[in-house]
Amino acid sequence: NAEQRWELRIHGLNDGLKLVQLSDQSSRYAAERMRTDFVANASHELRTPLAAIKGFLETLEDPAAGKDDDTRARFLKVMYDEADRMQRLVEDLMSLSRIEAEKFQLPEEPLDLENLIMDVRRFYLESRGRKDADFKLSLPDEMPKIRGDLSQLSQLLHNLVSNAYKYGHKAKPVTVKVEPNRSGSMLRLSVTDQGDGIAVDHIPRLTERFYRVDKGRSKAIGGTGLGLAIVKHITQRHGGRMEITSELGVGTTVSVYLPVMKESATADESGKAAG
Ligand code: ADP
């Protein structure tokens, strides 16, 4: 099996005895392979816009091309766009490595999830020109308490909402919903769009780094291919899990389930004393 790697060690012992040790190294090799694939993919993703920028710079150096204002403006625009792409990619790569590397401890205090959602909503209304009706909310009367890192969960929601707008139908709203699961032990935060949907074969691979269903489309609308990989990492760091459901021609829902804080004993006791 190409995925299997064994390591054989033979140790000489006294009296001519030999100890033969056979150990399964498959997971170490697989991890190594993932790392080298990742570096190769990341380099490739950065090389493409860099090559485009260099190509346009060389053309602009040509005095004939430099004279035409329209051409110059067009070339500069492309160069800015490519530089933006590189910047987004570097920022996403840095986020990923920060999330992976950080010694992570969840804050003791509960997170104000409602405020976080409202901030993300405000961003889309004020900076991205979305209207009230484009961003629907469905929040429970009482928000379950969760522990979470504010900046990471804010990035998680930004990534999901930005995908919903990128791949959703332009004229249809995006819905952000919070609800407790049946037992109340987890909170479900979901983002739903009414877009083209995703074929079922692709769904298990969407959280892989640089995996895109339609590479051309993702690039054209400014995707890096890292958004859902970042969401998955953040979710795992919070002790949660992710779920993607989609129907072609109908839309997609990406949900993350995060553990709800247990009420502390003192809160219970004060509740009893008050009652
Ligand atoms: P990208 O930067 O390309 O959007 P992501 O990791 O966020 O990268 O998503 C990976 C791929 O999953 C996207 O390229 C797209 O093909 C698909 N995808 C993600 N979210 C949606 C969605 N809401 N609807 C349809 N396809 C989606």
PDB file of C-alpha atoms and ligand atoms in Angstrom:
ATOM      1  CA  ASN A   1       0.000   0.000   0.000  1.00  0.00           C
ATOM      2  CA  ALA A   2       1.511   3.345  -1.100  1.00  0.00           C
ATOM      3  CA  GLU A   3       0.178   5.087   2.040  1.00  0.00           C
ATOM      4  CA  GLN A   4       1.861   2.607   4.407  1.00  0.00           C
ATOM      5  CA  ARG A   5       5.372   3.163   5.722  1.00  0.00           C
ATOM      6  CA  TRP A   6       7.156   0.779   8.063  1.00  0.00           C
ATOM      7  CA  GLU A   7      10.458   1.287   9.799  1.00  0.00           C
ATOM      8  CA  LEU A   8      12.582  -1.762  10.520  1.00  0.00           C
ATOM      9  CA  ARG A   9      15.317  -1.577  13.151  1.00  0.00           C
ATOM     10  CA  ILE A  10      17.627  -4.383  14.085  1.00  0.00           C
ATOM     11  CA  HIS A  11      19.488  -4.086  17.375  1.00  0.00           C
ATOM     12  CA  GLY A  12      22.386  -6.435  18.187  1.00  0.00           C
ATOM     13  CA  LEU A  13      22.134  -7.775  21.733  1.00  0.00           C
ATOM     14  CA  ASN A  14      24.622  -9.788  23.799  1.00  0.00           C
ATOM     15  CA  ASP A  15      25.152 -13.450  22.959  1.00  0.00           C
ATOM     16  CA  GLY A  16      24.532 -12.808  19.254  1.00  0.00           C
ATOM     17  CA  LEU A  17      20.843 -12.230  19.858  1.00  0.00           C
ATOM     18  CA  LYS A  18      19.104  -9.716  17.680  1.00  0.00           C
ATOM     19  CA  LEU A  19      16.080  -7.593  18.500  1.00  0.00           C
ATOM     20  CA  VAL A  20      13.977  -6.793  15.465  1.00  0.00           C
ATOM     21  CA  GLN A  21      11.702  -3.788  15.800  1.00  0.00           C
ATOM     22  CA  LEU A  22       9.058  -2.981  13.243  1.00  0.00           C
ATOM     23  CA  SER A  23       7.119   0.248  13.676  1.00  0.00           C
ATOM     24  CA  ASP A  24       4.328   1.796  11.701  1.00  0.00           C
ATOM     25  CA  GLN A  25       5.472   5.253  10.544  1.00  0.00           C
ATOM     26  CA  SER A  26       2.533   5.876   8.188  1.00  0.00           C
ATOM     27  CA  SER A  27       1.055   8.766  10.125  1.00  0.00           C
ATOM     28  CA  ARG A  28       4.429  10.515  10.429  1.00  0.00           C
ATOM     29  CA  TYR A  29       4.974  10.181   6.671  1.00  0.00           C
ATOM     30  CA  ALA A  30       1.424  11.354   5.963  1.00  0.00           C
ATOM     31  CA  ALA A  31       1.960  14.461   8.133  1.00  0.00           C
ATOM     32  CA  GLU A  32       5.263  15.149   6.397  1.00  0.00           C
ATOM     33  CA  ARG A  33       3.609  14.727   3.013  1.00  0.00           C
ATOM     34  CA  MET A  34       0.821  17.149   3.983  1.00  0.00           C
ATOM     35  CA  ARG A  35       3.397  19.723   5.029  1.00  0.00           C
ATOM     36  CA  THR A  36       5.370  19.515   1.804  1.00  0.00           C
ATOM     37  CA  ASP A  37       2.166  19.600  -0.281  1.00  0.00           C
ATOM     38  CA  PHE A  38       1.064  22.673   1.647  1.00  0.00           C
ATOM     39  CA  VAL A  39       4.329  24.526   1.067  1.00  0.00           C
ATOM     40  CA  ALA A  40       4.232  23.607  -2.637  1.00  0.00           C
ATOM     41  CA  ASN A  41       0.615  24.778  -2.982  1.00  0.00           C
ATOM     42  CA  ALA A  42       1.198  28.005  -1.066  1.00  0.00           C
ATOM     43  CA  SER A  43       4.278  28.801  -3.172  1.00  0.00           C
ATOM     44  CA  HIS A  44       2.376  28.126  -6.355  1.00  0.00           C
ATOM     45  CA  GLU A  45      -0.531  30.334  -5.258  1.00  0.00           C
ATOM     46  CA  LEU A  46       1.876  33.199  -4.530  1.00  0.00           C
ATOM     47  CA  ARG A  47       3.957  32.729  -7.649  1.00  0.00           C
ATOM     48  CA  THR A  48       1.045  33.236 -10.034  1.00  0.00           C
ATOM     49  CA  PRO A  49       0.141  36.824  -9.017  1.00  0.00           C
ATOM     50  CA  LEU A  50       3.813  37.679  -8.582  1.00  0.00           C
ATOM     51  CA  ALA A  51       4.567  36.571 -12.134  1.00  0.00           C
ATOM     52  CA  ALA A  52       1.638  38.656 -13.401  1.00  0.00           C
ATOM     53  CA  ILE A  53       2.892  41.772 -11.602  1.00  0.00           C
ATOM     54  CA  LYS A  54       6.411  41.316 -12.957  1.00  0.00           C
ATOM     55  CA  GLY A  55       5.084  40.777 -16.461  1.00  0.00           C
ATOM     56  CA  PHE A  56       3.070  43.998 -16.382  1.00  0.00           C
ATOM     57  CA  LEU A  57       5.989  45.950 -14.896  1.00  0.00           C
ATOM     58  CA  GLU A  58       8.201  44.827 -17.751  1.00  0.00           C
ATOM     59  CA  THR A  59       5.589  45.870 -20.275  1.00  0.00           C
ATOM     60  CA  LEU A  60       5.193  49.269 -18.620  1.00  0.00           C
ATOM     61  CA  GLU A  61       8.935  49.798 -18.835  1.00  0.00           C
ATOM     62  CA  ASP A  62       8.554  49.754 -22.585  1.00  0.00           C
ATOM     63  CA  PRO A  63       8.219  53.460 -23.491  1.00  0.00           C
ATOM     64  CA  ALA A  64       5.631  52.697 -26.200  1.00  0.00           C
ATOM     65  CA  ALA A  65       3.254  51.043 -23.707  1.00  0.00           C
ATOM     66  CA  GLY A  66       3.876  53.733 -21.092  1.00  0.00           C
ATOM     67  CA  LYS A  67       2.633  56.487 -23.409  1.00  0.00           C
ATOM     68  CA  ASP A  68      -0.936  55.306 -23.657  1.00  0.00           C
ATOM     69  CA  ASP A  69      -2.800  56.469 -20.536  1.00  0.00           C
ATOM     70  CA  ASP A  70      -5.629  53.951 -20.910  1.00  0.00           C
ATOM     71  CA  THR A  71      -3.276  51.011 -21.190  1.00  0.00           C
ATOM     72  CA  ARG A  72      -1.217  52.266 -18.258  1.00  0.00           C
ATOM     73  CA  ALA A  73      -4.337  52.618 -16.105  1.00  0.00           C
ATOM     74  CA  ARG A  74      -5.524  49.150 -17.076  1.00  0.00           C
ATOM     75  CA  PHE A  75      -2.157  47.566 -16.295  1.00  0.00           C
ATOM     76  CA  LEU A  76      -1.920  49.373 -12.960  1.00  0.00           C
ATOM     77  CA  LYS A  77      -5.394  48.146 -12.028  1.00  0.00           C
ATOM     78  CA  VAL A  78      -4.424  44.539 -12.764  1.00  0.00           C
ATOM     79  CA  MET A  79      -1.245  44.936 -10.735  1.00  0.00           C
ATOM     80  CA  TYR A  80      -3.180  46.300  -7.755  1.00  0.00           C
ATOM     81  CA  ASP A  81      -5.657  43.426  -7.987  1.00  0.00           C
ATOM     82  CA  GLU A  82      -2.845  40.869  -8.078  1.00  0.00           C
ATOM     83  CA  ALA A  83      -1.090  42.554  -5.150  1.00  0.00           C
ATOM     84  CA  ASP A  84      -4.412  42.443  -3.247  1.00  0.00           C
ATOM     85  CA  ARG A  85      -4.663  38.739  -3.960  1.00  0.00           C
ATOM     86  CA  MET A  86      -1.165  38.180  -2.599  1.00  0.00           C
ATOM     87  CA  GLN A  87      -2.001  40.215   0.483  1.00  0.00           C
ATOM     88  CA  ARG A  88      -5.162  38.197   1.190  1.00  0.00           C
ATOM     89  CA  LEU A  89      -3.247  34.990   0.735  1.00  0.00           C
ATOM     90  CA  VAL A  90      -0.427  36.028   3.064  1.00  0.00           C
ATOM     91  CA  GLU A  91      -2.972  37.179   5.669  1.00  0.00           C
ATOM     92  CA  ASP A  92      -4.837  33.862   5.490  1.00  0.00           C
ATOM     93  CA  LEU A  93      -1.594  31.891   5.677  1.00  0.00           C
ATOM     94  CA  MET A  94      -0.569  33.883   8.736  1.00  0.00           C
ATOM     95  CA  SER A  95      -3.973  33.313  10.363  1.00  0.00           C
ATOM     96  CA  LEU A  96      -3.671  29.589   9.800  1.00  0.00           C
ATOM     97  CA  SER A  97      -0.184  29.337  11.225  1.00  0.00           C
ATOM     98  CA  ARG A  98      -1.139  31.545  14.189  1.00  0.00           C
ATOM     99  CA  ILE A  99      -4.147  29.365  14.997  1.00  0.00           C
ATOM    100  CA  GLU A 100      -2.059  26.214  14.690  1.00  0.00           C
ATOM    101  CA  ALA A 101       0.902  27.457  16.668  1.00  0.00           C
ATOM    102  CA  GLU A 102      -0.715  29.411  19.481  1.00  0.00           C
ATOM    103  CA  LYS A 103      -0.887  27.784  22.844  1.00  0.00           C
ATOM    104  CA  PHE A 104      -4.548  28.194  23.128  1.00  0.00           C
ATOM    105  CA  GLN A 105      -6.623  28.678  26.197  1.00  0.00           C
ATOM    106  CA  LEU A 106     -10.235  29.694  26.032  1.00  0.00           C
ATOM    107  CA  PRO A 107     -11.088  32.744  28.127  1.00  0.00           C
ATOM    108  CA  GLU A 108     -12.949  31.908  31.352  1.00  0.00           C
ATOM    109  CA  GLU A 109     -15.586  34.564  30.746  1.00  0.00           C
ATOM    110  CA  PRO A 110     -18.450  33.887  28.354  1.00  0.00           C
ATOM    111  CA  LEU A 111     -18.242  35.545  24.972  1.00  0.00           C
ATOM    112  CA  ASP A 112     -20.805  38.103  23.849  1.00  0.00           C
ATOM    113  CA  LEU A 113     -21.802  36.250  20.692  1.00  0.00           C
ATOM    114  CA  GLU A 114     -24.708  38.531  19.890  1.00  0.00           C
ATOM    115  CA  ASN A 115     -22.444  41.561  19.865  1.00  0.00           C
ATOM    116  CA  LEU A 116     -19.939  39.715  17.673  1.00  0.00           C
ATOM    117  CA  ILE A 117     -22.664  38.836  15.169  1.00  0.00           C
ATOM    118  CA  MET A 118     -23.923  42.429  15.163  1.00  0.00           C
ATOM    119  CA  ASP A 119     -20.385  43.693  14.454  1.00  0.00           C
ATOM    120  CA  VAL A 120     -20.053  41.367  11.478  1.00  0.00           C
ATOM    121  CA  ARG A 121     -23.503  42.431  10.261  1.00  0.00           C
ATOM    122  CA  ARG A 122     -22.582  46.115  10.606  1.00  0.00           C
ATOM    123  CA  PHE A 123     -19.437  45.494   8.567  1.00  0.00           C
ATOM    124  CA  TYR A 124     -21.454  44.086   5.660  1.00  0.00           C
ATOM    125  CA  LEU A 125     -24.061  46.862   5.841  1.00  0.00           C
ATOM    126  CA  GLU A 126     -21.608  49.737   6.182  1.00  0.00           C
ATOM    127  CA  SER A 127     -18.524  48.635   4.270  1.00  0.00           C
ATOM    128  CA  ARG A 128     -19.892  46.166   1.760  1.00  0.00           C
ATOM    129  CA  GLY A 129     -23.043  48.012   0.762  1.00  0.00           C
ATOM    130  CA  ARG A 130     -25.428  45.257   1.871  1.00  0.00           C
ATOM    131  CA  LYS A 131     -28.935  46.184   2.881  1.00  0.00           C
ATOM    132  CA  ASP A 132     -30.821  45.175   6.027  1.00  0.00           C
ATOM    133  CA  ALA A 133     -32.844  42.673   4.043  1.00  0.00           C
ATOM    134  CA  ASP A 134     -29.672  41.034   2.631  1.00  0.00           C
ATOM    135  CA  PHE A 135     -28.560  39.922   6.073  1.00  0.00           C
ATOM    136  CA  LYS A 136     -31.179  38.034   8.066  1.00  0.00           C
ATOM    137  CA  LEU A 137     -30.762  37.099  11.686  1.00  0.00           C
ATOM    138  CA  SER A 138     -32.391  34.402  13.739  1.00  0.00           C
ATOM    139  CA  LEU A 139     -31.295  34.526  17.367  1.00  0.00           C
ATOM    140  CA  PRO A 140     -32.765  32.731  20.393  1.00  0.00           C
ATOM    141  CA  ASP A 141     -34.440  34.798  23.135  1.00  0.00           C
ATOM    142  CA  GLU A 142     -31.767  33.688  25.496  1.00  0.00           C
ATOM    143  CA  MET A 143     -28.320  33.307  24.018  1.00  0.00           C
ATOM    144  CA  PRO A 144     -26.569  30.149  25.274  1.00  0.00           C
ATOM    145  CA  LYS A 145     -23.254  31.050  26.898  1.00  0.00           C
ATOM    146  CA  ILE A 146     -20.085  29.909  25.216  1.00  0.00           C
ATOM    147  CA  ARG A 147     -16.405  30.395  25.893  1.00  0.00           C
ATOM    148  CA  GLY A 148     -14.537  31.642  22.894  1.00  0.00           C
ATOM    149  CA  ASP A 149     -11.757  33.750  21.489  1.00  0.00           C
ATOM    150  CA  LEU A 150     -13.324  36.938  20.171  1.00  0.00           C
ATOM    151  CA  SER A 151     -10.981  37.547  17.247  1.00  0.00           C
ATOM    152  CA  GLN A 152     -10.975  33.913  16.110  1.00  0.00           C
ATOM    153  CA  LEU A 153     -14.755  33.536  16.228  1.00  0.00           C
ATOM    154  CA  SER A 154     -15.144  36.862  14.499  1.00  0.00           C
ATOM    155  CA  GLN A 155     -12.864  35.628  11.711  1.00  0.00           C
ATOM    156  CA  LEU A 156     -14.842  32.378  11.544  1.00  0.00           C
ATOM    157  CA  LEU A 157     -18.122  34.225  11.038  1.00  0.00           C
ATOM    158  CA  HIS A 158     -16.566  36.657   8.555  1.00  0.00           C
ATOM    159  CA  ASN A 159     -15.284  33.743   6.472  1.00  0.00           C
ATOM    160  CA  LEU A 160     -18.675  32.024   6.430  1.00  0.00           C
ATOM    161  CA  VAL A 161     -20.673  35.160   5.634  1.00  0.00           C
ATOM    162  CA  SER A 162     -18.202  36.229   2.962  1.00  0.00           C
ATOM    163  CA  ASN A 163     -18.520  32.794   1.285  1.00  0.00           C
ATOM    164  CA  ALA A 164     -22.306  33.012   1.491  1.00  0.00           C
ATOM    165  CA  TYR A 165     -22.198  36.339  -0.357  1.00  0.00           C
ATOM    166  CA  LYS A 166     -19.515  35.184  -2.797  1.00  0.00           C
ATOM    167  CA  TYR A 167     -21.263  31.968  -3.802  1.00  0.00           C
ATOM    168  CA  GLY A 168     -24.854  32.886  -2.978  1.00  0.00           C
ATOM    169  CA  HIS A 169     -27.439  34.354  -5.294  1.00  0.00           C
ATOM    170  CA  LYS A 170     -26.887  38.121  -5.523  1.00  0.00           C
ATOM    171  CA  ALA A 171     -30.544  39.022  -4.977  1.00  0.00           C
ATOM    172  CA  LYS A 172     -31.166  36.561  -2.144  1.00  0.00           C
ATOM    173  CA  PRO A 173     -30.426  37.159   1.543  1.00  0.00           C
ATOM    174  CA  VAL A 174     -27.885  35.419   3.742  1.00  0.00           C
ATOM    175  CA  THR A 175     -29.170  34.117   7.081  1.00  0.00           C
ATOM    176  CA  VAL A 176     -27.134  33.855  10.265  1.00  0.00           C
ATOM    177  CA  LYS A 177     -28.824  31.692  12.842  1.00  0.00           C
ATOM    178  CA  VAL A 178     -28.023  30.692  16.417  1.00  0.00           C
ATOM    179  CA  GLU A 179     -29.867  27.908  18.193  1.00  0.00           C
ATOM    180  CA  PRO A 180     -29.115  25.402  20.923  1.00  0.00           C
ATOM    181  CA  ASN A 181     -29.035  21.736  19.906  1.00  0.00           C
ATOM    182  CA  ARG A 182     -31.668  19.387  21.288  1.00  0.00           C
ATOM    183  CA  SER A 183     -29.851  18.518  24.501  1.00  0.00           C
ATOM    184  CA  GLY A 184     -28.705  22.106  25.020  1.00  0.00           C
ATOM    185  CA  SER A 185     -25.074  21.026  25.298  1.00  0.00           C
ATOM    186  CA  MET A 186     -24.005  22.664  22.050  1.00  0.00           C
ATOM    187  CA  LEU A 187     -24.814  25.890  20.291  1.00  0.00           C
ATOM    188  CA  ARG A 188     -25.278  25.792  16.554  1.00  0.00           C
ATOM    189  CA  LEU A 189     -24.143  28.855  14.619  1.00  0.00           C
ATOM    190  CA  SER A 190     -25.101  28.564  10.976  1.00  0.00           C
ATOM    191  CA  VAL A 191     -24.844  30.650   7.834  1.00  0.00           C
ATOM    192  CA  THR A 192     -27.234  29.879   4.993  1.00  0.00           C
ATOM    193  CA  ASP A 193     -27.215  31.191   1.458  1.00  0.00           C
ATOM    194  CA  GLN A 194     -29.474  30.652  -1.492  1.00  0.00           C
ATOM    195  CA  GLY A 195     -26.888  30.000  -4.146  1.00  0.00           C
ATOM    196  CA  ASP A 196     -25.894  27.349  -6.642  1.00  0.00           C
ATOM    197  CA  GLY A 197     -25.095  24.851  -3.908  1.00  0.00           C
ATOM    198  CA  ILE A 198     -22.260  22.319  -3.911  1.00  0.00           C
ATOM    199  CA  ALA A 199     -22.283  18.809  -5.394  1.00  0.00           C
ATOM    200  CA  VAL A 200     -22.156  16.224  -2.645  1.00  0.00           C
ATOM    201  CA  ASP A 201     -18.838  14.714  -3.828  1.00  0.00           C
ATOM    202  CA  HIS A 202     -17.020  17.953  -3.077  1.00  0.00           C
ATOM    203  CA  ILE A 203     -18.372  18.517   0.414  1.00  0.00           C
ATOM    204  CA  PRO A 204     -15.922  16.329   2.393  1.00  0.00           C
ATOM    205  CA  ARG A 205     -12.966  18.091   0.741  1.00  0.00           C
ATOM    206  CA  LEU A 206     -14.022  21.727   1.165  1.00  0.00           C
ATOM    207  CA  THR A 207     -12.076  22.237   4.384  1.00  0.00           C
ATOM    208  CA  GLU A 208      -8.800  21.090   2.790  1.00  0.00           C
ATOM    209  CA  ARG A 209      -6.373  23.912   2.231  1.00  0.00           C
ATOM    210  CA  PHE A 210      -6.607  25.319  -1.301  1.00  0.00           C
ATOM    211  CA  TYR A 211      -9.436  22.996  -2.307  1.00  0.00           C
ATOM    212  CA  ARG A 212     -11.964  24.795  -4.513  1.00  0.00           C
ATOM    213  CA  VAL A 213     -14.895  23.450  -6.469  1.00  0.00           C
ATOM    214  CA  ASP A 214     -14.307  25.917  -9.283  1.00  0.00           C
ATOM    215  CA  LYS A 215     -10.826  27.352  -9.091  1.00  0.00           C
ATOM    216  CA  GLY A 216     -11.386  29.996 -11.767  1.00  0.00           C
ATOM    217  CA  ARG A 217     -14.529  31.278 -10.082  1.00  0.00           C
ATOM    218  CA  SER A 218     -13.006  31.337  -6.604  1.00  0.00           C
ATOM    219  CA  LYS A 219     -10.010  33.310  -7.890  1.00  0.00           C
ATOM    220  CA  ALA A 220     -12.145  35.696  -9.931  1.00  0.00           C
ATOM    221  CA  ILE A 221     -14.146  36.636  -6.839  1.00  0.00           C
ATOM    222  CA  GLY A 222     -11.135  36.983  -4.594  1.00  0.00           C
ATOM    223  CA  GLY A 223     -11.023  33.597  -2.842  1.00  0.00           C
ATOM    224  CA  THR A 224      -7.826  32.164  -1.410  1.00  0.00           C
ATOM    225  CA  GLY A 225      -9.029  28.589  -0.910  1.00  0.00           C
ATOM    226  CA  LEU A 226      -8.150  28.835   2.792  1.00  0.00           C
ATOM    227  CA  GLY A 227     -11.359  30.267   4.271  1.00  0.00           C
ATOM    228  CA  LEU A 228     -13.009  26.994   5.291  1.00  0.00           C
ATOM    229  CA  ALA A 229      -9.706  25.443   6.410  1.00  0.00           C
ATOM    230  CA  ILE A 230      -9.401  28.365   8.838  1.00  0.00           C
ATOM    231  CA  VAL A 231     -13.021  27.880   9.988  1.00  0.00           C
ATOM    232  CA  LYS A 232     -12.358  24.195  10.646  1.00  0.00           C
ATOM    233  CA  HIS A 233      -9.224  24.915  12.680  1.00  0.00           C
ATOM    234  CA  ILE A 234     -10.912  27.569  14.791  1.00  0.00           C
ATOM    235  CA  THR A 235     -13.888  25.289  15.421  1.00  0.00           C
ATOM    236  CA  GLN A 236     -11.646  22.440  16.532  1.00  0.00           C
ATOM    237  CA  ARG A 237      -9.699  24.755  18.802  1.00  0.00           C
ATOM    238  CA  HIS A 238     -12.994  25.599  20.485  1.00  0.00           C
ATOM    239  CA  GLY A 239     -13.863  21.946  21.016  1.00  0.00           C
ATOM    240  CA  GLY A 240     -16.555  22.084  18.356  1.00  0.00           C
ATOM    241  CA  ARG A 241     -17.373  20.499  15.033  1.00  0.00           C
ATOM    242  CA  MET A 242     -18.416  21.660  11.609  1.00  0.00           C
ATOM    243  CA  GLU A 243     -21.186  20.549   9.262  1.00  0.00           C
ATOM    244  CA  ILE A 244     -21.839  21.495   5.638  1.00  0.00           C
ATOM    245  CA  THR A 245     -25.152  20.741   3.975  1.00  0.00           C
ATOM    246  CA  SER A 246     -25.968  21.814   0.469  1.00  0.00           C
ATOM    247  CA  GLU A 247     -28.390  21.223  -2.329  1.00  0.00           C
ATOM    248  CA  LEU A 248     -27.600  22.023  -5.939  1.00  0.00           C
ATOM    249  CA  GLY A 249     -29.671  24.932  -7.183  1.00  0.00           C
ATOM    250  CA  VAL A 250     -31.042  25.627  -3.697  1.00  0.00           C
ATOM    251  CA  GLY A 251     -28.183  26.754  -1.468  1.00  0.00           C
ATOM    252  CA  THR A 252     -25.732  25.917   1.249  1.00  0.00           C
ATOM    253  CA  THR A 253     -25.665  25.941   5.043  1.00  0.00           C
ATOM    254  CA  VAL A 254     -22.403  25.827   6.925  1.00  0.00           C
ATOM    255  CA  SER A 255     -22.831  25.227  10.664  1.00  0.00           C
ATOM    256  CA  VAL A 256     -20.441  25.121  13.546  1.00  0.00           C
ATOM    257  CA  TYR A 257     -21.404  23.481  16.822  1.00  0.00           C
ATOM    258  CA  LEU A 258     -19.696  24.941  19.882  1.00  0.00           C
ATOM    259  CA  PRO A 259     -19.888  23.636  23.470  1.00  0.00           C
ATOM    260  CA  VAL A 260     -22.237  25.571  25.742  1.00  0.00           C
ATOM    261  CA  MET A 261     -20.844  26.592  29.145  1.00  0.00           C
ATOM    262  CA  LYS A 262     -22.228  24.618  32.026  1.00  0.00           C
ATOM    263  CA  GLU A 263     -23.908  26.733  34.671  1.00  0.00           C
ATOM    264  CA  SER A 264     -21.509  26.948  37.624  1.00  0.00           C
ATOM    265  CA  ALA A 265     -22.453  25.494  41.009  1.00  0.00           C
ATOM    266  CA  THR A 266     -22.517  28.935  42.591  1.00  0.00           C
ATOM    267  CA  ALA A 267     -25.001  30.167  39.989  1.00  0.00           C
ATOM    268  CA  ASP A 268     -27.220  27.155  40.769  1.00  0.00           C
ATOM    269  CA  GLU A 269     -26.995  27.770  44.453  1.00  0.00           C
ATOM    270  CA  SER A 270     -27.755  31.481  44.201  1.00  0.00           C
ATOM    271  CA  GLY A 271     -30.701  30.550  41.988  1.00  0.00           C
ATOM    272  CA  LYS A 272     -31.992  28.176  44.686  1.00  0.00           C
ATOM    273  CA  ALA A 273     -31.424  30.714  47.451  1.00  0.00           C
ATOM    274  CA  ALA A 274     -33.316  33.362  45.500  1.00  0.00           C
ATOM    275  CA  GLY A 275     -36.146  30.940  44.757  1.00  0.00           C
TER     276      GLY A 275
HETATM  277  P1  ADP B   1     -12.395  30.327  -1.216  1.00  0.00           P
HETATM  278  O1  ADP B   1     -11.434  31.355  -0.783  1.00  0.00           O
HETATM  279  O2  ADP B   1     -12.090  29.720  -2.554  1.00  0.00           O
HETATM  280  O3  ADP B   1     -13.810  30.775  -1.074  1.00  0.00           O
HETATM  281  P2  ADP B   1     -12.942  28.486   0.999  1.00  0.00           P
HETATM  282  O4  ADP B   1     -12.022  27.600   1.748  1.00  0.00           O
HETATM  283  O5  ADP B   1     -13.673  29.528   1.780  1.00  0.00           O
HETATM  284  O6  ADP B   1     -12.115  29.100  -0.191  1.00  0.00           O
HETATM  285  O7  ADP B   1     -14.021  27.568   0.278  1.00  0.00           O
HETATM  286  C1  ADP B   1     -13.560  26.463  -0.498  1.00  0.00           C
HETATM  287  C2  ADP B   1     -14.473  26.230  -1.681  1.00  0.00           C
HETATM  288  O8  ADP B   1     -15.748  25.796  -1.209  1.00  0.00           O
HETATM  289  C3  ADP B   1     -14.774  27.474  -2.508  1.00  0.00           C
HETATM  290  O9  ADP B   1     -13.790  27.683  -3.494  1.00  0.00           O
HETATM  291  C4  ADP B   1     -16.127  27.135  -3.115  1.00  0.00           C
HETATM  292  O10 ADP B   1     -15.930  26.345  -4.262  1.00  0.00           O
HETATM  293  C5  ADP B   1     -16.775  26.269  -2.052  1.00  0.00           C
HETATM  294  N1  ADP B   1     -17.727  27.019  -1.191  1.00  0.00           N
HETATM  295  C6  ADP B   1     -17.491  27.540   0.029  1.00  0.00           C
HETATM  296  N2  ADP B   1     -18.593  28.110   0.548  1.00  0.00           N
HETATM  297  C7  ADP B   1     -19.556  27.964  -0.383  1.00  0.00           C
HETATM  298  C8  ADP B   1     -20.945  28.333  -0.462  1.00  0.00           C
HETATM  299  N3  ADP B   1     -21.542  29.012   0.529  1.00  0.00           N
HETATM  300  N4  ADP B   1     -21.641  27.978  -1.576  1.00  0.00           N
HETATM  301  C9  ADP B   1     -21.039  27.303  -2.586  1.00  0.00           C
HETATM  302  N5  ADP B   1     -19.747  26.923  -2.578  1.00  0.00           N
HETATM  303  C10 ADP B   1     -19.009  27.245  -1.492  1.00  0.00           C
END
